[in-house]
Coordinates of N, CA and C and ligand atoms in Angstrom, one line a residue:
X243 N 0.3 -1.1 0.2 CA -0.1 -0.3 -0.3 C 0.7 1.4 -0.1
X244 N 0.6 2.0 -0.9 CA 1.5 3.9 -0.9 C 1.4 4.0 0.4
X245 N 2.2 5.1 0.7 CA 2.3 6.0 1.9 C 0.2 6.7 1.9
X246 N 0.3 7.3 0.8 CA -0.8 8.3 0.3 C -2.1 8.1 0.7
X247 N -2.0 6.2 1.1 CA -3.6 5.1 0.9 C -3.4 5.1 3.1
X248 N -2.0 5.1 3.3 CA -2.3 5.5 5.0 C -2.7 6.6 5.9
X249 N -4.1 5.2 6.5 CA -5.1 6.9 7.2 C -4.3 7.4 8.3
X250 N -2.4 6.7 9.0 CA -1.9 7.3 10.1 C -1.3 8.5 9.3
X251 N -1.5 9.5 8.1 CA -0.5 10.1 8.1 C -2.2 11.2 8.6
X252 N -3.3 11.2 8.2 CA -3.8 12.3 9.0 C -4.1 12.4 10.3
X253 N -3.6 11.0 11.1 CA -3.6 11.0 12.9 C -2.3 12.0 12.8
X254 N -1.3 11.4 11.9 CA 0.3 12.0 12.7 C 0.0 13.5 12.7
X255 N -0.4 14.0 11.5 CA -1.1 15.0 11.5 C -1.4 15.9 12.1
X256 N -2.4 15.5 12.8 CA -3.8 15.6 13.7 C -2.8 15.9 15.1
X257 N -2.1 15.0 15.4 CA -1.3 15.3 16.5 C -0.5 16.0 16.5
X258 N -0.1 16.6 15.5 CA 1.1 17.8 15.5 C 0.0 19.0 15.1
X259 N -0.8 19.4 15.1 CA -1.6 20.8 15.0 C -0.6 21.7 15.2
X260 N 0.4 22.1 16.3 CA 1.3 22.9 16.3 C 1.8 22.8 15.7
X261 N 1.6 22.8 14.6 CA 3.0 22.5 13.7 C 2.3 22.7 12.3
X262 N 1.7 21.5 12.0 CA 0.7 21.4 10.6 C -1.2 22.2 11.2
X263 N -1.1 23.1 10.5 CA -2.3 24.1 10.7 C -3.7 23.6 10.5
X264 N -4.3 23.2 11.1 CA -5.7 21.7 10.4 C -6.8 23.0 9.7
X265 N -6.9 24.6 10.0 CA -7.7 25.1 9.3 C -7.1 26.4 9.0
X266 N -6.3 26.1 8.1 CA -5.2 27.0 7.5 C -6.2 28.0 6.4
X267 N -7.2 27.8 6.4 CA -8.1 29.0 5.7 C -8.8 29.7 6.3
X268 N -8.8 30.2 8.5 CA -9.3 30.5 8.7 C -8.1 31.5 9.4
X269 N -6.7 31.5 8.9 CA -5.9 32.1 9.5 C -5.8 33.1 8.6
X270 N -5.8 33.5 7.8 CA -6.3 34.1 6.7 C -6.1 35.9 7.4
X271 N -4.5 36.5 7.4 CA -4.6 37.6 7.9 C -4.1 37.3 9.5
X272 N -3.9 36.4 9.9 CA -3.4 36.2 11.7 C -2.4 35.3 11.6
X273 N -1.7 34.8 10.4 CA -1.0 33.7 10.4 C 0.1 34.1 11.4
X274 N 0.6 35.3 11.3 CA 1.9 35.6 12.8 C 1.5 35.1 13.9
X275 N 0.4 35.6 14.6 CA -0.5 35.0 16.0 C -0.2 33.4 16.2
X276 N 0.5 32.4 15.2 CA 0.5 31.1 15.7 C 2.2 31.3 16.3
X277 N 2.8 32.2 16.2 CA 3.9 32.1 16.7 C 4.5 32.4 18.0
X278 N 5.7 32.4 18.1 CA 5.8 32.8 19.5 C 6.3 34.1 19.3
X279 N 6.7 34.5 18.6 CA 7.3 35.9 17.6 C 6.8 36.8 16.9
X280 N 5.1 37.7 17.4 CA 4.4 37.3 16.2 C 5.3 38.4 15.6
X281 N 5.8 39.4 16.1 CA 6.4 40.4 15.2 C 7.5 40.2 14.1
X282 N 8.1 38.9 13.6 CA 9.1 38.2 13.1 C 8.3 38.6 11.8
X283 N 9.3 39.0 10.6 CA 8.6 38.7 9.7 C 8.2 37.2 9.2
X284 N 7.5 36.6 8.0 CA 7.0 35.8 7.6 C 7.4 35.4 6.4
X285 N 7.9 34.6 6.0 CA 8.6 34.2 4.9 C 7.5 32.3 4.5
X286 N 7.0 32.2 3.3 CA 6.6 31.4 2.7 C 7.2 30.0 1.8
X287 N 7.0 29.4 1.7 CA 7.7 28.6 0.4 C 6.3 27.9 0.2
X288 N 6.2 27.5 -1.2 CA 5.3 26.9 -1.9 C 6.5 25.6 -2.5
X289 N 5.9 24.9 -2.4 CA 5.7 22.8 -2.7 C 6.8 22.8 -1.8
X290 N 6.4 23.0 -0.3 CA 7.5 22.2 0.6 C 8.7 20.9 0.0
X291 N 7.7 19.6 -0.2 CA 8.4 18.3 -0.2 C 8.8 18.2 1.1
X292 N 9.6 17.5 1.2 CA 9.4 16.7 2.5 C 10.5 17.4 3.2
X293 N 10.3 19.0 3.4 CA 10.6 19.5 4.2 C 11.9 20.0 4.6
X294 N 13.2 19.8 4.1 CA 14.8 19.8 4.5 C 14.9 21.9 4.7
X295 N 14.4 22.2 3.2 CA 14.6 23.7 3.3 C 14.0 24.2 4.4
X296 N 12.3 23.9 4.5 CA 11.8 25.3 6.4 C 12.4 24.6 7.1
X297 N 12.6 23.6 7.1 CA 13.2 23.0 8.5 C 14.6 23.7 8.9
X298 N 15.5 23.8 8.1 CA 16.6 23.8 7.8 C 16.8 25.4 7.8
X299 N 15.9 25.9 7.1 CA 16.4 27.6 7.6 C 15.3 28.1 8.7
X300 N 14.4 27.3 9.5 CA 13.5 27.5 10.8 C 15.5 27.6 11.5
X301 N 15.7 26.8 11.4 CA 17.3 26.5 12.4 C 18.2 27.8 12.3
X302 N 18.1 28.1 11.0 CA 19.2 28.8 10.9 C 18.8 30.6 11.0
X303 N 17.6 30.9 11.4 CA 17.2 31.7 11.0 C 16.2 32.0 11.9
X304 N 16.3 32.0 13.4 CA 14.8 32.0 14.4 C 14.3 33.5 14.6
X305 N 15.0 34.3 14.1 CA 14.9 35.7 13.7 C 13.5 35.8 12.6
X306 N 13.3 34.5 11.9 CA 11.8 34.5 10.8 C 11.1 33.7 11.6
X307 N 9.5 33.6 10.8 CA 8.4 32.1 11.2 C 8.0 32.3 9.7
X308 N 8.2 30.7 9.7 CA 8.3 30.1 8.5 C 6.9 29.2 8.2
X309 N 6.3 29.1 6.9 CA 5.3 29.1 6.2 C 5.3 27.9 5.4
X310 N 5.3 26.7 5.4 CA 5.5 25.7 4.6 C 3.8 25.3 3.3
X311 N 3.6 25.6 2.4 CA 2.5 24.7 1.7 C 2.9 23.2 0.7
X312 N 2.4 22.7 0.7 CA 2.7 21.5 0.7 C 1.1 20.4 0.0
X313 N 1.0 20.0 -1.1 CA -0.3 20.2 -1.6 C 0.3 18.4 -1.3
X314 N 0.2 17.3 -1.3 CA 0.8 16.3 -1.0 C 1.3 15.1 -0.2
X315 N 0.2 15.5 0.7 CA -0.6 14.3 2.0 C 1.0 14.1 2.7
X316 N 0.9 12.2 1.4 CA 2.6 11.6 1.9 C 4.1 12.1 1.9
X317 N 4.0 13.2 1.5 CA 5.2 14.3 1.2 C 4.8 15.3 2.9
X318 N 4.1 15.8 2.8 CA 4.1 16.9 3.7 C 4.3 16.1 5.3
X319 N 4.3 15.0 5.0 CA 4.2 13.9 6.6 C 5.8 14.0 7.0
X320 N 6.6 13.7 5.2 CA 8.4 13.9 6.0 C 8.4 15.6 6.0
X321 N 8.0 16.7 5.3 CA 8.0 17.6 5.9 C 8.0 17.7 7.5
X322 N 6.9 17.3 8.1 CA 6.3 17.0 9.6 C 7.4 16.5 10.5
X323 N 7.8 15.4 9.7 CA 9.6 14.9 10.5 C 10.3 15.7 10.4
X324 N 10.6 16.3 9.1 CA 12.0 17.5 9.1 C 11.9 18.7 10.3
X325 N 10.5 18.7 10.3 CA 10.4 20.2 11.5 C 11.1 19.8 12.5
X326 N 9.8 18.5 13.3 CA 9.8 17.9 14.4 C 11.7 17.4 14.8
X327 N 12.0 16.5 14.1 CA 13.4 16.6 14.2 C 14.6 18.1 14.6
X328 N 14.5 18.6 13.6 CA 14.9 20.3 14.0 C 15.0 21.1 15.3
X329 N 13.5 20.4 15.6 CA 13.0 21.8 17.7 C 12.7 22.6 17.1
X330 N 12.4 23.1 15.7 CA 12.5 24.6 16.3 C 10.7 25.0 16.0
X331 N 10.8 26.1 16.4 CA 9.6 26.4 16.5 C 8.5 27.5 15.6
X332 N 9.5 27.9 14.9 CA 9.3 29.1 13.9 C 9.0 28.4 12.2
X333 N 8.2 27.2 12.5 CA 8.2 26.2 11.5 C 6.5 25.9 11.4
X334 N 5.6 26.9 10.4 CA 4.3 25.9 10.4 C 4.4 25.5 9.1
X335 N 3.2 24.1 8.8 CA 2.9 23.3 7.6 C 1.5 23.4 7.2
X336 N 1.2 23.3 5.9 CA -0.1 23.9 5.1 C -0.2 23.0 3.9
X337 N -1.1 21.9 4.8 CA -1.5 20.9 3.9 C -2.7 21.1 2.0
X338 N -2.2 22.3 1.7 CA -3.3 22.9 0.4 C -2.4 23.0 -0.4
X339 N -3.9 23.2 -1.3 CA -3.1 23.7 -3.0 C -2.7 25.5 -3.2
X340 N -1.5 25.4 -3.4 CA -1.0 27.2 -3.3 C -1.8 28.0 -4.8
X341 N -2.6 27.1 -5.4 CA -3.9 28.0 -5.9 C -4.7 29.0 -5.4
X342 N -4.7 28.6 -4.1 CA -5.5 28.7 -2.6 C -4.7 30.0 -2.6
X343 N -3.8 30.5 -2.8 CA -3.2 31.8 -2.6 C -4.2 32.8 -1.4
X344 N -4.4 33.2 -2.3 CA -5.6 34.7 -1.8 C -7.0 34.3 -0.8
X345 N -7.1 33.2 -0.6 CA -7.6 32.9 0.5 C -6.6 32.2 1.7
X346 N -5.9 32.2 1.3 CA -5.0 31.4 3.1 C -4.4 33.0 3.5
X347 N -4.2 33.9 2.5 CA -3.3 34.9 3.0 C -4.0 36.0 3.3
X348 N -3.4 37.1 3.8 CA -4.0 38.2 3.1 C -3.5 38.9 2.7
X349 N -3.5 40.3 2.1 CA -2.9 41.5 1.7 C -1.9 41.8 2.7
X350 N 0.1 41.4 1.6 CA 0.8 42.6 2.4 C 1.7 41.1 3.8
X351 N 0.6 40.1 4.1 CA 1.7 39.3 4.6 C 2.3 38.4 4.9
X352 N 3.0 38.5 4.0 CA 4.1 37.6 3.3 C 5.3 38.6 3.0
X353 N 6.5 38.6 3.4 CA 7.6 39.3 3.8 C 9.0 38.5 2.6
X354 N 8.6 37.5 2.7 CA 9.9 36.6 1.3 C 8.8 35.6 1.1
X355 N 8.7 35.1 -0.3 CA 8.1 34.1 -0.9 C 9.6 33.0 -1.7
X356 N 9.6 32.3 -1.5 CA 10.4 30.9 -2.1 C 9.7 29.7 -2.5
X357 N 10.1 29.6 -4.1 CA 9.6 28.7 -4.6 C 10.8 28.0 -5.1
X358 N 11.1 26.6 -4.9 CA 12.1 25.5 -4.9 C 11.7 24.1 -5.7
X359 N 12.7 24.1 -6.9 CA 12.7 23.0 -7.2 C 10.9 23.1 -8.0
X360 N 10.8 23.9 -8.3 CA 8.7 24.1 -8.4 C 8.8 22.5 -10.1
X361 N 7.6 22.4 -10.0 CA 7.4 21.3 -11.2 C 7.7 22.4 -12.2
X362 N 8.3 22.2 -13.6 CA 9.1 22.7 -14.3 C 7.4 22.6 -15.5
X363 N 6.6 21.8 -15.5 CA 5.8 21.8 -16.7 C 5.5 22.3 -18.3
X364 N 6.9 21.3 -18.5 CA 7.1 21.9 -19.9 C 6.3 21.8 -21.3
X365 N 5.4 21.7 -20.8 CA 4.8 21.1 -22.8 C 4.1 22.5 -22.1
X366 N 4.0 23.6 -23.3 CA 3.5 24.7 -23.9 C 1.8 24.6 -23.2
X367 N 1.3 23.8 -23.1 CA -0.2 24.0 -23.3 C -0.2 23.7 -21.5
X368 N 0.7 23.7 -20.7 CA 0.5 23.5 -19.2 C 1.7 24.6 -18.5
X369 N 1.5 25.9 -19.8 CA 1.7 27.1 -18.9 C 1.4 27.2 -17.9
X370 N 0.1 27.8 -17.9 CA -0.5 28.0 -16.9 C -0.1 27.3 -15.4
X371 N 0.0 26.5 -15.1 CA 0.5 25.7 -14.3 C 2.2 25.8 -13.6
X372 N 2.7 26.8 -14.4 CA 3.8 27.2 -14.0 C 3.8 27.9 -12.6
X373 N 4.1 27.8 -11.5 CA 4.3 28.5 -10.4 C 4.3 29.8 -10.6
X374 N 5.5 30.0 -12.3 CA 5.5 31.3 -12.2 C 4.6 32.6 -13.0
X375 N 4.0 31.9 -13.8 CA 3.3 32.2 -15.0 C 2.6 33.5 -14.1
X376 N 2.0 34.4 -15.0 CA 1.7 35.4 -14.9 C 0.4 35.2 -13.7
X377 N -0.4 35.2 -13.9 CA -1.5 34.6 -12.7 C -0.8 34.6 -11.3
X378 N -0.2 33.4 -11.2 CA 0.8 33.3 -10.2 C 1.0 34.5 -9.4
X379 N 1.9 35.0 -10.2 CA 2.7 36.3 -9.6 C 1.5 37.4 -9.3
X380 N 0.8 37.6 -9.7 CA -0.9 38.1 -9.4 C -0.7 38.0 -7.7
X381 N -1.1 37.0 -7.6 CA -1.1 36.4 -5.8 C -0.7 36.5 -5.2
X382 N 0.6 36.5 -5.6 CA 1.9 36.9 -4.8 C 2.2 38.5 -5.0
X383 N 2.0 39.2 -5.9 CA 2.2 40.5 -5.3 C 1.3 40.8 -4.4
X384 N 0.2 40.2 -4.5 CA -0.7 41.1 -3.4 C -0.4 40.3 -2.4
X385 N 0.1 39.3 -1.8 CA 0.0 38.5 -0.4 C 1.0 38.9 0.2
X386 N 2.4 39.6 -1.0 CA 3.6 39.9 -0.1 C 3.8 41.4 0.3
X387 N 4.5 41.7 1.1 CA 4.4 43.2 1.4 C 4.7 43.7 0.1
X388 N 4.8 45.4 -0.2 CA 4.8 46.3 -1.2 C 7.0 46.1 -1.5
X389 N 7.2 46.0 -2.4 CA 8.6 46.1 -2.8 C 9.0 44.5 -2.8
X390 N 8.1 43.0 -2.1 CA 8.3 41.9 -1.4 C 8.9 41.4 -3.1
X391 N 9.5 40.0 -2.2 CA 10.4 39.2 -2.9 C 10.4 38.3 -3.2
X392 N 10.7 37.4 -4.3 CA 10.7 35.9 -4.3 C 11.7 35.3 -4.7
X393 N 12.6 33.9 -4.1 CA 13.6 33.8 -4.3 C 12.9 32.2 -4.6
X394 N 14.2 32.1 -6.2 CA 13.1 31.2 -6.7 C 14.8 30.0 -6.9
X395 N 14.7 28.5 -6.8 CA 15.8 27.6 -7.1 C 15.7 26.8 -7.8
X396 N 16.1 26.4 -9.4 CA 15.8 25.2 -9.9 C 17.0 24.5 -10.3
X397 N 16.9 23.2 -10.8 CA 17.9 22.5 -11.7 C 16.8 23.5 -13.7
X398 N 16.5 23.1 -13.2 CA 15.6 23.0 -14.6 C 15.6 24.7 -15.6
X399 N 16.6 24.2 -16.8 CA 16.9 25.7 -17.4 C 15.9 26.1 -18.0
X400 N 14.8 25.5 -18.6 CA 14.0 25.8 -18.9 C 12.9 26.7 -18.3
X401 N 12.8 26.2 -17.0 CA 12.0 27.0 -16.4 C 12.5 28.0 -15.4
X402 N 13.6 28.0 -15.7 CA 14.3 29.1 -15.2 C 14.3 30.4 -16.2
X403 N 14.3 30.3 -17.1 CA 14.6 30.8 -18.5 C 13.3 31.4 -18.5
X404 N 12.4 30.9 -18.5 CA 11.1 31.4 -18.6 C 10.8 32.1 -17.2
X405 N 11.2 31.6 -16.3 CA 10.7 32.9 -14.6 C 11.3 33.7 -14.8
X406 N 12.5 33.9 -15.6 CA 13.3 35.0 -15.9 C 12.4 36.4 -17.0
X407 N 11.9 35.4 -17.9 CA 11.2 36.0 -18.6 C 9.6 36.4 -18.3
X408 N 9.2 35.9 -17.4 CA 7.8 36.2 -17.0 C 7.9 36.9 -15.5
X409 N 8.7 37.2 -14.9 CA 9.3 38.2 -13.9 C 9.5 39.4 -14.5
X410 N 10.6 39.4 -15.0 CA 10.6 40.8 -16.0 C 9.5 41.0 -16.8
X411 N 8.5 40.6 -17.3 CA 7.7 41.3 -18.1 C 6.2 41.4 -16.8
X412 N 6.1 41.0 -15.7 CA 5.6 41.3 -14.7 C 5.7 42.9 -14.5
X413 N 7.0 43.1 -14.8 CA 7.8 44.6 -14.5 C 8.6 44.3 -13.0
X414 N 8.6 43.0 -12.8 CA 10.1 42.6 -11.4 C 11.4 42.8 -12.0
X415 N 11.9 43.4 -10.7 CA 13.2 43.7 -10.6 C 13.9 42.3 -10.1
X416 N 14.6 42.0 -11.0 CA 16.0 40.8 -10.6 C 16.8 41.5 -9.9
X417 N 16.9 41.0 -9.1 CA 18.0 41.6 -8.1 C 19.1 40.9 -7.9
X418 N 18.8 39.5 -8.2 CA 20.3 38.5 -8.3 C 20.2 37.4 -9.1
X419 N 21.1 36.5 -9.8 CA 20.6 36.1 -10.8 C 22.1 35.1 -10.5
X420 N 21.8 33.7 -10.6 CA 23.2 32.8 -10.4 C 22.9 31.8 -11.4
X421 N 23.2 31.0 -12.1 CA 23.5 29.8 -12.8 C 24.5 29.0 -12.7
X422 N 25.1 28.9 -11.8 CA 25.5 27.9 -10.9 C 25.9 28.3 -9.3
X423 N 25.0 28.3 -8.6 CA 24.9 28.9 -7.4 C 26.0 28.1 -6.6
X424 N 26.2 26.2 -6.4 CA 27.3 25.4 -6.0 C 28.5 26.0 -5.9
X425 N 28.6 26.5 -7.6 CA 29.9 26.8 -7.4 C 30.3 28.4 -6.6
X426 N 29.0 29.0 -6.6 CA 29.6 30.5 -5.6 C 29.8 30.2 -4.1
X427 N 29.4 29.0 -3.7 CA 29.5 28.2 -2.1 C 28.8 29.2 -1.5
X428 N 27.7 29.8 -1.5 CA 26.8 30.7 -0.3 C 27.4 29.8 0.4
X429 N 27.9 30.4 1.6 CA 27.7 29.2 3.6 C 25.9 29.6 3.6
X430 N 25.3 30.3 3.4 CA 23.6 30.3 4.0 C 22.7 29.7 3.2
X431 N 23.4 29.0 2.1 CA 22.5 28.5 1.5 C 21.9 27.4 2.4
X432 N 20.5 27.0 2.4 CA 20.2 25.9 2.2 C 19.4 25.1 1.0
X433 N 19.9 23.5 1.4 CA 19.6 22.9 -0.2 C 18.7 21.9 0.2
X434 N 17.9 22.5 -1.1 CA 16.8 21.5 -0.5 C 16.8 19.6 -0.9
X435 N 15.9 19.0 -0.7 CA 16.2 17.4 -1.3 C 16.7 17.6 -3.2
X436 N 15.8 18.0 -3.7 CA 15.9 17.9 -4.8 C 17.3 18.5 -5.4
X437 N 17.5 19.7 -4.8 CA 18.7 20.5 -4.9 C 20.1 19.2 -4.6
X438 N 19.8 18.6 -3.4 CA 20.7 18.1 -3.2 C 21.1 16.6 -4.5
X439 N 19.7 16.5 -4.7 CA 19.6 15.4 -5.8 C 20.2 15.3 -6.9
X440 N 20.0 16.2 -8.0 CA 20.6 17.0 -8.8 C 22.0 17.6 -8.8
X441 N 22.2 18.5 -8.1 CA 23.3 18.9 -7.5 C 24.0 17.4 -7.9
X442 N 24.3 16.3 -6.9 CA 25.0 14.9 -7.0 C 25.1 14.7 -8.7
X443 N 24.2 15.1 -9.6 CA 24.4 14.2 -10.4 C 25.2 15.3 -11.6
X444 N 25.8 16.2 -10.2 CA 26.4 17.0 -11.6 C 25.9 18.4 -12.4
X445 N 24.8 18.5 -12.4 CA 23.3 19.5 -12.8 C 23.5 21.0 -11.9
X446 N 23.8 22.2 -12.9 CA 23.9 23.0 -12.1 C 22.6 23.9 -11.5
X447 N 22.7 24.1 -10.3 CA 21.4 24.7 -10.3 C 21.4 26.1 -9.9
X448 N 20.2 26.7 -10.9 CA 20.4 28.2 -10.9 C 19.2 28.8 -9.5
X449 N 19.6 30.1 -9.3 CA 18.6 31.0 -8.2 C 18.4 32.1 -9.0
X450 N 17.4 32.8 -8.6 CA 17.1 34.4 -8.9 C 16.2 35.2 -8.3
X451 N 16.7 36.0 -7.6 CA 15.4 36.8 -6.5 C 15.5 37.9 -7.2
X452 N 14.0 37.9 -7.2 CA 12.9 38.9 -8.2 C 12.4 40.1 -7.0
X453 N 12.1 41.1 -7.1 CA 11.1 41.9 -6.4 C 10.1 42.9 -6.7
X454 N 9.3 42.9 -6.3 CA 7.5 43.6 -7.1 C 8.5 45.1 -7.2
X455 N 7.6 45.8 -8.0 CA 8.4 47.2 -7.8 C 7.2 47.9 -6.9
Ligands
LIG90 N1 10.6 22.0 -3.2 C1 11.1 20.7 -2.8 C2 12.7 20.3 -3.2 O1 13.3 21.2 -3.4 O2 13.3 18.9 -2.4 C3 10.3 20.1 -3.7 C4 10.3 19.7 -4.6 S1 9.2 19.1 -6.0 C5 9.6 18.6 -8.0 C6 7.5 20.1 -5.8 C7 6.8 20.1 -4.4 O3 6.0 21.3 -4.8 C8 6.4 18.8 -5.0 O4 6.1 18.1 -3.8 C9 4.8 19.1 -5.3 O5 3.6 18.5 -4.8 C10 4.4 20.4 -4.7 N2 3.5 21.0 -5.6 C11 3.2 21.4 -6.8 N3 2.4 22.0 -6.7 C12 2.0 22.7 -6.1 C13 1.0 23.4 -5.8 N4 -0.4 23.7 -6.4 N5 0.3 24.1 -4.0 C14 1.6 23.1 -3.2 N6 2.2 22.4 -3.9 C15 2.7 22.5 -4.6

């Protein structure tokens, strides 16, 4: 039986409802209240996967509050385990679809957004599903503070180039672009699971940071 069908995943998330937020739509505009330091900046990761990035960032930055959204239940339980193992109290997880971002977060509620190794959806007919398609950028702009930023990392050159164009066409400012992040040896970079996997195969990791005007 696949993990997706295992009923314990729901129980496991409910048991840890201080980390996996059970009624996330009720938190719209109030996410900061969930944290010990409600005045800290709030950073959001979309598609957190098995959680290595968000757990690692939580540990590295106890001055920031983090929320990670992950659509797939069988995957988010891995993220929950990582957050528990990291023993951090500044990370919350949400098992929802980022399509509903505007129903989850209020205007100007987020200070920074991370898109890590998002699904590339390479076929033209699937362009609208890419998390850097302009309809997503519309949503990000609303939930982010004025001048808010997106950091994107990927191994996928096609998605990277597409996203650079999409950000630029939207009128965003590209603050930082790397076409081989690991060659730069950024000591603050927290690698994701996919990042480690693709980097081990010798693939360059792309990263950019873009700011809304
Ligand atoms: N960020 C992780 C990493 O770098 O290791 C996982 C990358 S994986 C390729 C993409 C993840 O995004 C998957 O776990 C997928 O379920 C999640 N995802 C895709 N679309 C999503 C959406 N609309 N809302 C929330 N999560 C989504």
